[in-house]
Short mmCIF file of C-alpha atoms and ligand atoms in Angstrom, two decimals:
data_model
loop_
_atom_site.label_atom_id
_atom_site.label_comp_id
_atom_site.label_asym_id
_atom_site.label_seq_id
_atom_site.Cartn_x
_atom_site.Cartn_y
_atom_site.Cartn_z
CA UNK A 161 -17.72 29.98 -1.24
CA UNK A 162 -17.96 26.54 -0.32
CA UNK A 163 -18.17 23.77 -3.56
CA UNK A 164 -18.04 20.97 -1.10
CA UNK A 165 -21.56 20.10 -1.20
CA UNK A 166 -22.23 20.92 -4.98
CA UNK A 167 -18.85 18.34 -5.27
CA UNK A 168 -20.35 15.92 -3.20
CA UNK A 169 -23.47 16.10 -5.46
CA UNK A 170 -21.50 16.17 -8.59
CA UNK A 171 -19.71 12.64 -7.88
CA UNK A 172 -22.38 10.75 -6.71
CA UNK A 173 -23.74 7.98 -8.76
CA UNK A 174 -27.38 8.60 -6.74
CA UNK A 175 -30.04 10.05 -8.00
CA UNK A 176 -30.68 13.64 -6.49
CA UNK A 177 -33.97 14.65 -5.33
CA UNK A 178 -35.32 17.21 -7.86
CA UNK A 179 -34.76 20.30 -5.35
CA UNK A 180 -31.26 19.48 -5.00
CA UNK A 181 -30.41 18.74 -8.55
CA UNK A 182 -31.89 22.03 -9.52
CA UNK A 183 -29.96 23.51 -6.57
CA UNK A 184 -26.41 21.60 -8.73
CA UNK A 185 -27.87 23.05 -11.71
CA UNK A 186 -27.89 26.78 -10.98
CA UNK A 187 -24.44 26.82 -8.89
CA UNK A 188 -22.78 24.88 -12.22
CA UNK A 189 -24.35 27.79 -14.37
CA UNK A 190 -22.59 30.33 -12.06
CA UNK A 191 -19.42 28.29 -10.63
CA UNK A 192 -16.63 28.18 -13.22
CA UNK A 193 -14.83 25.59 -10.76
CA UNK A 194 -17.71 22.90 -10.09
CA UNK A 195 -18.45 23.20 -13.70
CA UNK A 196 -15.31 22.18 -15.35
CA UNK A 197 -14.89 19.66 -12.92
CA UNK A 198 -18.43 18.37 -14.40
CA UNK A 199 -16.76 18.66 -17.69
CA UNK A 200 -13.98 17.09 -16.52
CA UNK A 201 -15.48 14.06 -15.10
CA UNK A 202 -17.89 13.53 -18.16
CA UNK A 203 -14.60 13.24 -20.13
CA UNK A 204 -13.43 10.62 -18.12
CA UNK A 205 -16.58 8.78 -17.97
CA UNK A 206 -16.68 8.98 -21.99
CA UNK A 207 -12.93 7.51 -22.03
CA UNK A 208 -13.92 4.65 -19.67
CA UNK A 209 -17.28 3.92 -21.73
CA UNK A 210 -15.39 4.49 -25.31
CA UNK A 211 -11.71 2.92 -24.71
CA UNK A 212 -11.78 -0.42 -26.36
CA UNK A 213 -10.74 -3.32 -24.71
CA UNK A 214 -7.40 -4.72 -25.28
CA UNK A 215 -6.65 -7.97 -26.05
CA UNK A 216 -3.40 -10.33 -25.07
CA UNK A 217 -1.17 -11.43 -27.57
CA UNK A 218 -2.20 -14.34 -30.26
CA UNK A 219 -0.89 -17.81 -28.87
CA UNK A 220 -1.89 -16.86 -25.47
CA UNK A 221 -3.69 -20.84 -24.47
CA UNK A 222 0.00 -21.61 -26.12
CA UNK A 223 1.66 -19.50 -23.43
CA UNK A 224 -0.35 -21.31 -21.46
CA UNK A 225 0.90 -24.71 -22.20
CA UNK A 226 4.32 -23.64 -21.85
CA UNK A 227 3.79 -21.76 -18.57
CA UNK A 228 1.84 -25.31 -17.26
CA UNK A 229 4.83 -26.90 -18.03
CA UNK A 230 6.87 -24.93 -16.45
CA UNK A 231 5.71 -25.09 -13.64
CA UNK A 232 5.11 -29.19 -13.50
CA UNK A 233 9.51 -28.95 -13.71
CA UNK A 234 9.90 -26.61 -11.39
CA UNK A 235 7.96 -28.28 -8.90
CA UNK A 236 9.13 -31.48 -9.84
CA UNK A 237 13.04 -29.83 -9.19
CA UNK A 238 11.94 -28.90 -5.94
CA UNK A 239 10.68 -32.13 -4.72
CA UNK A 240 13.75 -34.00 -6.25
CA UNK A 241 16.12 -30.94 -4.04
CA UNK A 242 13.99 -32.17 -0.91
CA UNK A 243 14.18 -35.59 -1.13
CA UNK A 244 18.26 -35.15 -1.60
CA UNK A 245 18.11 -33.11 1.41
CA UNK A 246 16.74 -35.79 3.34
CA UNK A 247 18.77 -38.13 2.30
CA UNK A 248 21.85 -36.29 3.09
CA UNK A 249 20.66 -35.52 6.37
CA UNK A 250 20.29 -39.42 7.05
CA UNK A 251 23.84 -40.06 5.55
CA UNK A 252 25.21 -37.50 7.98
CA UNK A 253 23.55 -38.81 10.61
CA UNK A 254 24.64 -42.40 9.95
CA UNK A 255 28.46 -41.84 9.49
CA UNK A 256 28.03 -39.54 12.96
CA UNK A 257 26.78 -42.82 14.78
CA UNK A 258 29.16 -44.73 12.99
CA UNK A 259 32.09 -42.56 14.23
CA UNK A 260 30.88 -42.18 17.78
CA UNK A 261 30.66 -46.52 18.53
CA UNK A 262 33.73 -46.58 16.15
CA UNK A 263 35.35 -44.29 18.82
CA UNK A 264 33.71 -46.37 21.32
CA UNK A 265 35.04 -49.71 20.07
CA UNK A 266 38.81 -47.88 19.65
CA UNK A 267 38.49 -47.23 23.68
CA UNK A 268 37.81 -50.07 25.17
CA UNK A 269 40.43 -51.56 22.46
CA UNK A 270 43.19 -49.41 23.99
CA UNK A 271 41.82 -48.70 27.49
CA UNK A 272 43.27 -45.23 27.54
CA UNK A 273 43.56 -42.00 25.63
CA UNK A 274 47.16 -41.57 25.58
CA UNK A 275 47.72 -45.40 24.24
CA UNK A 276 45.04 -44.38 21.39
CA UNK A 277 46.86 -41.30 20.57
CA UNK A 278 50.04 -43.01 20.45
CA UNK A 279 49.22 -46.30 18.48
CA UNK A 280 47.57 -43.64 15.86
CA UNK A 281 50.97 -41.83 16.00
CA UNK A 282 52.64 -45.18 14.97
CA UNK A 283 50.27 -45.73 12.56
CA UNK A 284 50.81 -41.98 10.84
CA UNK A 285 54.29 -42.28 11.27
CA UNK A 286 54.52 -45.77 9.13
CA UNK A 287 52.17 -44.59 6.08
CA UNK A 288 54.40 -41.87 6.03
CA UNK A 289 57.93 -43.93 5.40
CA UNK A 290 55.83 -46.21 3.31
CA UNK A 291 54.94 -43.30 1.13
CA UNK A 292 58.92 -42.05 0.93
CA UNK A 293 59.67 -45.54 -0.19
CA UNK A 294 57.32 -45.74 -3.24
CA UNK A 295 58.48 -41.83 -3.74
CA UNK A 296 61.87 -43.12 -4.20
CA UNK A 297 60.64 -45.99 -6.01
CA UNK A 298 58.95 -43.82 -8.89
CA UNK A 299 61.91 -41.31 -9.21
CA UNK A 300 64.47 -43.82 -9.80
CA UNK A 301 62.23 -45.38 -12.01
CA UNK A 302 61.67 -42.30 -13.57
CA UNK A 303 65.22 -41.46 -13.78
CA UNK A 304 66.00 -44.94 -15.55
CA UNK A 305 62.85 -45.66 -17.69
CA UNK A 306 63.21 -43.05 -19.82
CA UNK A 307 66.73 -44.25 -21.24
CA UNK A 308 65.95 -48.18 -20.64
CA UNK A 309 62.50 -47.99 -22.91
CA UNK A 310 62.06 -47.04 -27.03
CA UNK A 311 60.19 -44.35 -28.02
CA UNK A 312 57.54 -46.31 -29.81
CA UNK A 313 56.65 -47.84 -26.56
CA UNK A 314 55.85 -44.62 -25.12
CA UNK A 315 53.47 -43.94 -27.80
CA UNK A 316 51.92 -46.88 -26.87
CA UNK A 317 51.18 -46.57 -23.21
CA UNK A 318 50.14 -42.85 -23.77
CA UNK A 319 47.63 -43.71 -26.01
CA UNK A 320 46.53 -46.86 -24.07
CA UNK A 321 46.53 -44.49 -21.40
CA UNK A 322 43.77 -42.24 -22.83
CA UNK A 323 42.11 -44.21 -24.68
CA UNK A 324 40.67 -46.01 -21.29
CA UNK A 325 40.10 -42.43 -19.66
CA UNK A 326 37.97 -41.93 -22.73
CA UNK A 327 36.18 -45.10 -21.84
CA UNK A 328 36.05 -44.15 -18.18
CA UNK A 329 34.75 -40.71 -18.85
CA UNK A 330 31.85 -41.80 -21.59
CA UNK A 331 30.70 -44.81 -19.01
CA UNK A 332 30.52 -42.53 -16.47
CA UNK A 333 28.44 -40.35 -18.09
CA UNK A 334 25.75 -42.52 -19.31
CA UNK A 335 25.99 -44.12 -15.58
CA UNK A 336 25.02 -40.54 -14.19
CA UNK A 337 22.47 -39.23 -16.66
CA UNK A 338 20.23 -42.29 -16.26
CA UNK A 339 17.02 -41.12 -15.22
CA UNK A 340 16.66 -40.93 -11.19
CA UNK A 341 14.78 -43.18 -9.19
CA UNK A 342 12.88 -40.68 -6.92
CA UNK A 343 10.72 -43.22 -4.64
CA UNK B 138 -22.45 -20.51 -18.19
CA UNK B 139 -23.10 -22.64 -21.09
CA UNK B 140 -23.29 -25.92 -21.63
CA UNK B 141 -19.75 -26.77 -22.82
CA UNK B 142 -18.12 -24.41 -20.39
CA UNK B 143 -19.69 -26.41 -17.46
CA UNK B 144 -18.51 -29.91 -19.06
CA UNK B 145 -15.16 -28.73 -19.60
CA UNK B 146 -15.08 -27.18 -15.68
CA UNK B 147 -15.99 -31.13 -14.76
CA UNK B 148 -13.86 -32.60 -16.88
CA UNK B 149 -10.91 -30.46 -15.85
CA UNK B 150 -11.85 -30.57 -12.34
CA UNK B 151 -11.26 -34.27 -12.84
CA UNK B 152 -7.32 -33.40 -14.18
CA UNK B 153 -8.16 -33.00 -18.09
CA UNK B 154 -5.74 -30.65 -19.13
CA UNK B 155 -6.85 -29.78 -22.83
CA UNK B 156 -10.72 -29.43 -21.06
CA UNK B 157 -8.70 -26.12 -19.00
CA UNK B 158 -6.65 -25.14 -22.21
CA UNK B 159 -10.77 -24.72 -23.18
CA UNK B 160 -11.23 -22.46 -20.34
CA UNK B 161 -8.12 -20.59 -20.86
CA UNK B 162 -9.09 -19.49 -24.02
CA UNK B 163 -12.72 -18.67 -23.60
CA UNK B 164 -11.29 -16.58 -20.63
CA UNK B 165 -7.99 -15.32 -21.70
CA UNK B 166 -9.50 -12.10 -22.79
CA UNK B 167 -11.88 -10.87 -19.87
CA UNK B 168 -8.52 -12.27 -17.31
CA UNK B 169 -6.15 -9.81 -20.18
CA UNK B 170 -8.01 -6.70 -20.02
CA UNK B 171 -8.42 -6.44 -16.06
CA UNK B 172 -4.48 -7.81 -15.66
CA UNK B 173 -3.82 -4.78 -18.04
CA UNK B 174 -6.14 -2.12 -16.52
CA UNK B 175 -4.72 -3.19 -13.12
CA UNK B 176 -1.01 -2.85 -13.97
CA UNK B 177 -0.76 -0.81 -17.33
CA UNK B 178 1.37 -2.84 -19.77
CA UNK B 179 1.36 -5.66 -21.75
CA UNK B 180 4.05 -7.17 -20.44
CA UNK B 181 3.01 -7.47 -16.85
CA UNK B 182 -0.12 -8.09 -18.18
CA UNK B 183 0.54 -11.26 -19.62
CA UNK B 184 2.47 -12.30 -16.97
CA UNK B 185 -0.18 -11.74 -14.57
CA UNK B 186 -2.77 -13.57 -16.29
CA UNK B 187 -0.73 -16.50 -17.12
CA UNK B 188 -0.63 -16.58 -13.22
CA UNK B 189 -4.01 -16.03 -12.74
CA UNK B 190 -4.78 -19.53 -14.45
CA UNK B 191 -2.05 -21.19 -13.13
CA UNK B 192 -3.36 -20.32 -9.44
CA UNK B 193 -7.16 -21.38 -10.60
CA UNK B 194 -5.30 -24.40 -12.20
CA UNK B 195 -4.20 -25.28 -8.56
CA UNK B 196 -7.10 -24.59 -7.14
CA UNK B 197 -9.41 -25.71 -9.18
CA UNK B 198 -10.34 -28.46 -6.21
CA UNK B 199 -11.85 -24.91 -4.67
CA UNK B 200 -13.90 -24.26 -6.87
CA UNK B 201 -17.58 -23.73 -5.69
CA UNK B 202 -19.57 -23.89 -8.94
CA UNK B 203 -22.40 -22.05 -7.19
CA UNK B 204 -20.41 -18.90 -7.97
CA UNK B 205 -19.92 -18.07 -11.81
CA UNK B 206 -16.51 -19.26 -12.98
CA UNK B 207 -15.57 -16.04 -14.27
CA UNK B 208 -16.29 -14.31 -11.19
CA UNK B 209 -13.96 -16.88 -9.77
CA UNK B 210 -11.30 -16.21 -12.29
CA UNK B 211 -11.62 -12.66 -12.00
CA UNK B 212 -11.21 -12.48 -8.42
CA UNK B 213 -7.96 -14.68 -8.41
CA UNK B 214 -6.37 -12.13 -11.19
CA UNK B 215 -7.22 -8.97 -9.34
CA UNK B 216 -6.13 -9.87 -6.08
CA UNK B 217 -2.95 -11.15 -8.04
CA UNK B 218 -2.29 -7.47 -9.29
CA UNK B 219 -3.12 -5.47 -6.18
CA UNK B 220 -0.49 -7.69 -4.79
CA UNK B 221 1.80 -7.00 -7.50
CA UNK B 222 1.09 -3.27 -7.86
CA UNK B 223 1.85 -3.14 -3.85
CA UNK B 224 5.14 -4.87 -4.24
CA UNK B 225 5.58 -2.39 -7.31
CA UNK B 226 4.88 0.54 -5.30
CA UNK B 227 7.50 -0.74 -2.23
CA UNK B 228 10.28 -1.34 -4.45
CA UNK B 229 9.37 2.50 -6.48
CA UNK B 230 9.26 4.08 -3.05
CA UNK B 231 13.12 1.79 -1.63
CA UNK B 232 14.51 2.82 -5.31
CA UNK B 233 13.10 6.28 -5.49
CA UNK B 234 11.57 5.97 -8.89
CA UNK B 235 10.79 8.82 -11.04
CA UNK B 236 7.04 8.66 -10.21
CA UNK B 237 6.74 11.83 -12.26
CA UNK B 238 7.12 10.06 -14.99
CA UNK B 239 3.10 8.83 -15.22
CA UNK B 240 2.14 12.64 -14.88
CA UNK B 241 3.50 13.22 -18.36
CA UNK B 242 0.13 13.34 -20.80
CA UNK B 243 0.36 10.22 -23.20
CA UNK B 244 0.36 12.73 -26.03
CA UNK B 245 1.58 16.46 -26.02
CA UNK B 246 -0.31 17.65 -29.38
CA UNK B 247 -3.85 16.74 -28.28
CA UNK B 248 -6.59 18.79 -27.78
CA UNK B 249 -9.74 17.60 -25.66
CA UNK B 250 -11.90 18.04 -28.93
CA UNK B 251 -9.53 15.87 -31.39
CA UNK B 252 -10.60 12.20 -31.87
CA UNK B 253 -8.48 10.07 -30.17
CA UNK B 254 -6.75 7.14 -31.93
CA UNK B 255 -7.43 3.86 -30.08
CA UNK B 256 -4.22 3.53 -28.59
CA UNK B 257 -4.30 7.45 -27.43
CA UNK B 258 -7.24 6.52 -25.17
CA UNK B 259 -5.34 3.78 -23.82
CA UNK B 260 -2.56 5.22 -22.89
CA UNK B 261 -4.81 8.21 -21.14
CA UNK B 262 -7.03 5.91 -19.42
CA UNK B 263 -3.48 3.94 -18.15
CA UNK B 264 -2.27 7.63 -16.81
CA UNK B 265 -5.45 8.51 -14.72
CA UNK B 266 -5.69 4.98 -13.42
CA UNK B 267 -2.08 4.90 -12.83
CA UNK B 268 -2.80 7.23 -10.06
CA UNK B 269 -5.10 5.32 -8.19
CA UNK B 270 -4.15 3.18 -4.84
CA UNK B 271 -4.00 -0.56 -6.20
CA UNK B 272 -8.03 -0.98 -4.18
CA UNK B 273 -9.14 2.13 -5.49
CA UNK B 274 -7.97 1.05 -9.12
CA UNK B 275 -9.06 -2.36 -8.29
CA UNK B 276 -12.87 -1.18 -7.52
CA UNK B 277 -13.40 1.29 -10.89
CA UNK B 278 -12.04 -1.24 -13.12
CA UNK B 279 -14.33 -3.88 -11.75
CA UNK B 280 -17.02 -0.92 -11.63
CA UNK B 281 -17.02 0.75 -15.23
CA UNK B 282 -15.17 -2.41 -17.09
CA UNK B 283 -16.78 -5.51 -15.82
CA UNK B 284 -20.73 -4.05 -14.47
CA UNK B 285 -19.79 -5.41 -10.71
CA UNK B 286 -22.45 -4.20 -7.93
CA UNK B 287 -21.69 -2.55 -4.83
CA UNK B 288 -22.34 -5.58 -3.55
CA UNK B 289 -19.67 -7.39 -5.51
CA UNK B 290 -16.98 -5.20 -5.17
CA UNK B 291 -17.66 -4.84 -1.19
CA UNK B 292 -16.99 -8.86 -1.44
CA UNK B 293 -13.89 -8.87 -3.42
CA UNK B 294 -12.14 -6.18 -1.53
CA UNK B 295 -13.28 -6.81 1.85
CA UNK B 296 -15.23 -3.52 2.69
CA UNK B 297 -18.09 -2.80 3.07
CA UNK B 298 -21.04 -1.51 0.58
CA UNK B 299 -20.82 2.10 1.82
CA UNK B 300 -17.17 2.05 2.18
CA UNK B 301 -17.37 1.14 -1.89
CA UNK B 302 -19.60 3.46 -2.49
CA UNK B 303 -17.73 5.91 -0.92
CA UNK B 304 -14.56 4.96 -2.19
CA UNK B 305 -15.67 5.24 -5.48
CA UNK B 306 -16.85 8.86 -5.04
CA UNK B 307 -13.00 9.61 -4.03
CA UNK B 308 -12.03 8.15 -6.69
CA UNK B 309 -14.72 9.86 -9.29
CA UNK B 310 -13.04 13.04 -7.48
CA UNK B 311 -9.82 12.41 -7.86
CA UNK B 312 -9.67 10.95 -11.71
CA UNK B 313 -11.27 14.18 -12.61
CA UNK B 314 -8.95 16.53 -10.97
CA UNK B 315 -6.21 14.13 -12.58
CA UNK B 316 -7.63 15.01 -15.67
CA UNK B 317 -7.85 18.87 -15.28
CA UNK B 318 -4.40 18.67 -14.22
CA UNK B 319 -3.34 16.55 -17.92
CA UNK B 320 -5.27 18.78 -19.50
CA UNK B 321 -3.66 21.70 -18.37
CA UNK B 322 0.26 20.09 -18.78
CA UNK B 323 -1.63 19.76 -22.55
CA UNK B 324 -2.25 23.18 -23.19
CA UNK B 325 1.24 24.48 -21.61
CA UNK B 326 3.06 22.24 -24.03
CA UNK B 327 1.12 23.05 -26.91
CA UNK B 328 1.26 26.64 -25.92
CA UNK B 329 3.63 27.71 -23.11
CA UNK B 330 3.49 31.22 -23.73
CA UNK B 331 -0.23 32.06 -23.80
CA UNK B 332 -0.26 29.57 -20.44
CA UNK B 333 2.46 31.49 -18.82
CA UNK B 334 0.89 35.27 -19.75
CA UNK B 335 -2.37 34.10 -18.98
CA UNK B 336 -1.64 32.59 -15.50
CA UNK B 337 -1.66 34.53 -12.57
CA UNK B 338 2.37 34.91 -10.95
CA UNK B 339 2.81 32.46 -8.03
ZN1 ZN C 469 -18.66 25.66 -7.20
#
């Protein structure tokens, strides 16, 4: 048999002319199927119409506040990220022109590549015997010193010695968590 | 709309925060409920509504105070969870979650005639809405929990009236073979060997 139409009568929220509701009625007295899928749906209906409705937690316009918050930092973050972006990007692109007419400037200095590359060559090659020299320098020194000076004096410079990176490392960190300037 | 509600709406319009806390909590339960019938736990819930206000918050430039401020609210916090129930549904179907598991009846030793605890008919209304596509779930709540028209739904969701009205038949359909089939799972729990002799071999 075929329940589509009784189904089709069953679910609809219309109301059925009096012939076919009468029609629904007798097929739901015979038809075990259409009639516990009545039953069925007039359960559901009485969940839906009975279920009470649930409520959030208390503090919710709290949450709220919070959540506002929230969000106010996060998008404040994200501007602050952007506008360091841009910035950077500007940097970049001012040390890129201030390489390329530096390079410029070096050219016409030396009129050709090889007498660049060389006088740089020179240039390297000097740092680096300069840089032996105060090696040697500090090794002797460090060789001597240690027989030359008295102990106490060593206490002295080491704690000299920290006490001023202590200094450096408390000014710079008030220096940096000043609040930013964002305009 | 009552007179305070509308002052606060003006006065928060104008950036007046504690005049939208106001709003918040005059709303925060109609915003709960459909945030929880949409997506079935508190947890989401919450979440979902706080996001609900936040969006209005944003938008509250948009508003068109022709249209009832609830309405308004309501419509930001359902399209929020269809969105989220979609997103839901892509990541069960990428992680293969054990959809099976919202089959299960909320309680095993429950007859149709007991009286349900409170929290029993939660659960069972969660299970047969559970089933529903996020639209479909989206139209009966609005239907048989917050008295929409045809009319209303057809606008939220983008259909048309007869496409709601026949959507909603499905649905009718479907929630009550859903049920059948709990009902049944019921019965072969409480009684698996009556169930078994009494059920024709496959
Ligand atoms: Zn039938």
């Amino acid at each position: 048999m075929n329940h589509q139409p009784f189904e089709n009568w069953l679910f609809s929220e219309e109301p059925l002319p009096e012939n076919d509701e009468r029609t629904l009625r007798n097929h739901l007295a015979d038809c075990e199927q259409c009639s516990s899928l009545e039953d069925a749906w007039l359960d559901v209906a009485n969940l839906f119409e009975t279920v009470p409705e649930v409520d959030p937690a208390p503090g919710f316009v709290n949450r709220w506040q919070i959540t506002l918050e929230a969000d106010r930092v996060a998008a404040k973050a994200a501007r602050q990220r952007w506008q360091s972006w841009i910035l950077l990007v500007l940097i970049a692109n001012g040390a890129a022109l201030a390489l390329v007419l530096t390079g410029v400037q070096l050219f016409r200095t030396y009129g050709s590549f090889s007498e660049f590359v060389l006088s740089w060559v020179y240039r390297a090659a000097t740092l680096v015997v300069i840089a032996s020299g105060i090696q040697n320098v500090f090794v002797t020194l460090a060789r001597t010193l240690p027989i030359l000076v008295p102990t106490s004096w060593w206490v002295g410079i080491v704690i000299t010695l920290s006490m001023s990176t202590l200094l450096w490392i408390v000014s710079m960190a008030k220096l940096t968590s000043l609040p930013r300037r964002t305009s | 709309m009552n007179e305070s509600e509308s002052e606060w709406l003006v006065r928060a319009q104008k950036g007046d925060d504690v005049a939208f806390a106001r709003l918040v909590e005059l709303y925060q339960k109609p915003v709960y409920n459909l945030c929880y019938r949409m997506l079935g736990n508190p947890g989401d819930a919450e979440d979902a509504a706080q996001e609900a206000f936040l969006r209005a918050y944003k938008n509250l430039r948009r508003y068109d105070s022709d249209r009832p401020f609830a309405t308004w609210l309501l419509s930001i916090a359902s399209h929020y969870c269809i969105d989220q129930l979609r997103k839901q549904r892509f990541n069960a179907f990428s992680l293969d979650d054990d959809e099976n598991t919202w089959l299960e009846p909320p309680d095993p030793g429950m007859g149709p005639e007991a009286s349900l605890s409170a929290q029993e008919k939660q659960a069972q209304v969660q299970t047969l809405l559970d089933q529903l596509s996020p639209k479909d779930r989206a139209a009966v709540v609005m239907h048989y929990w917050y008295d929409y028209s045809y009319e209303e739904i057809a606008q939220e969701l983008s259909l048309t009236v007869s496409a709601v009205k026949s959507r909603l038949h499905r649905c009718r359909r479907e929630l009550a073979g859903q049920w059948q089939a709990v009902q049944a799972k019921t019965a072969e729990r409480i009684n698996p060997e009556r169930m078994r002799n009494e059920s024709p071999a496959f």
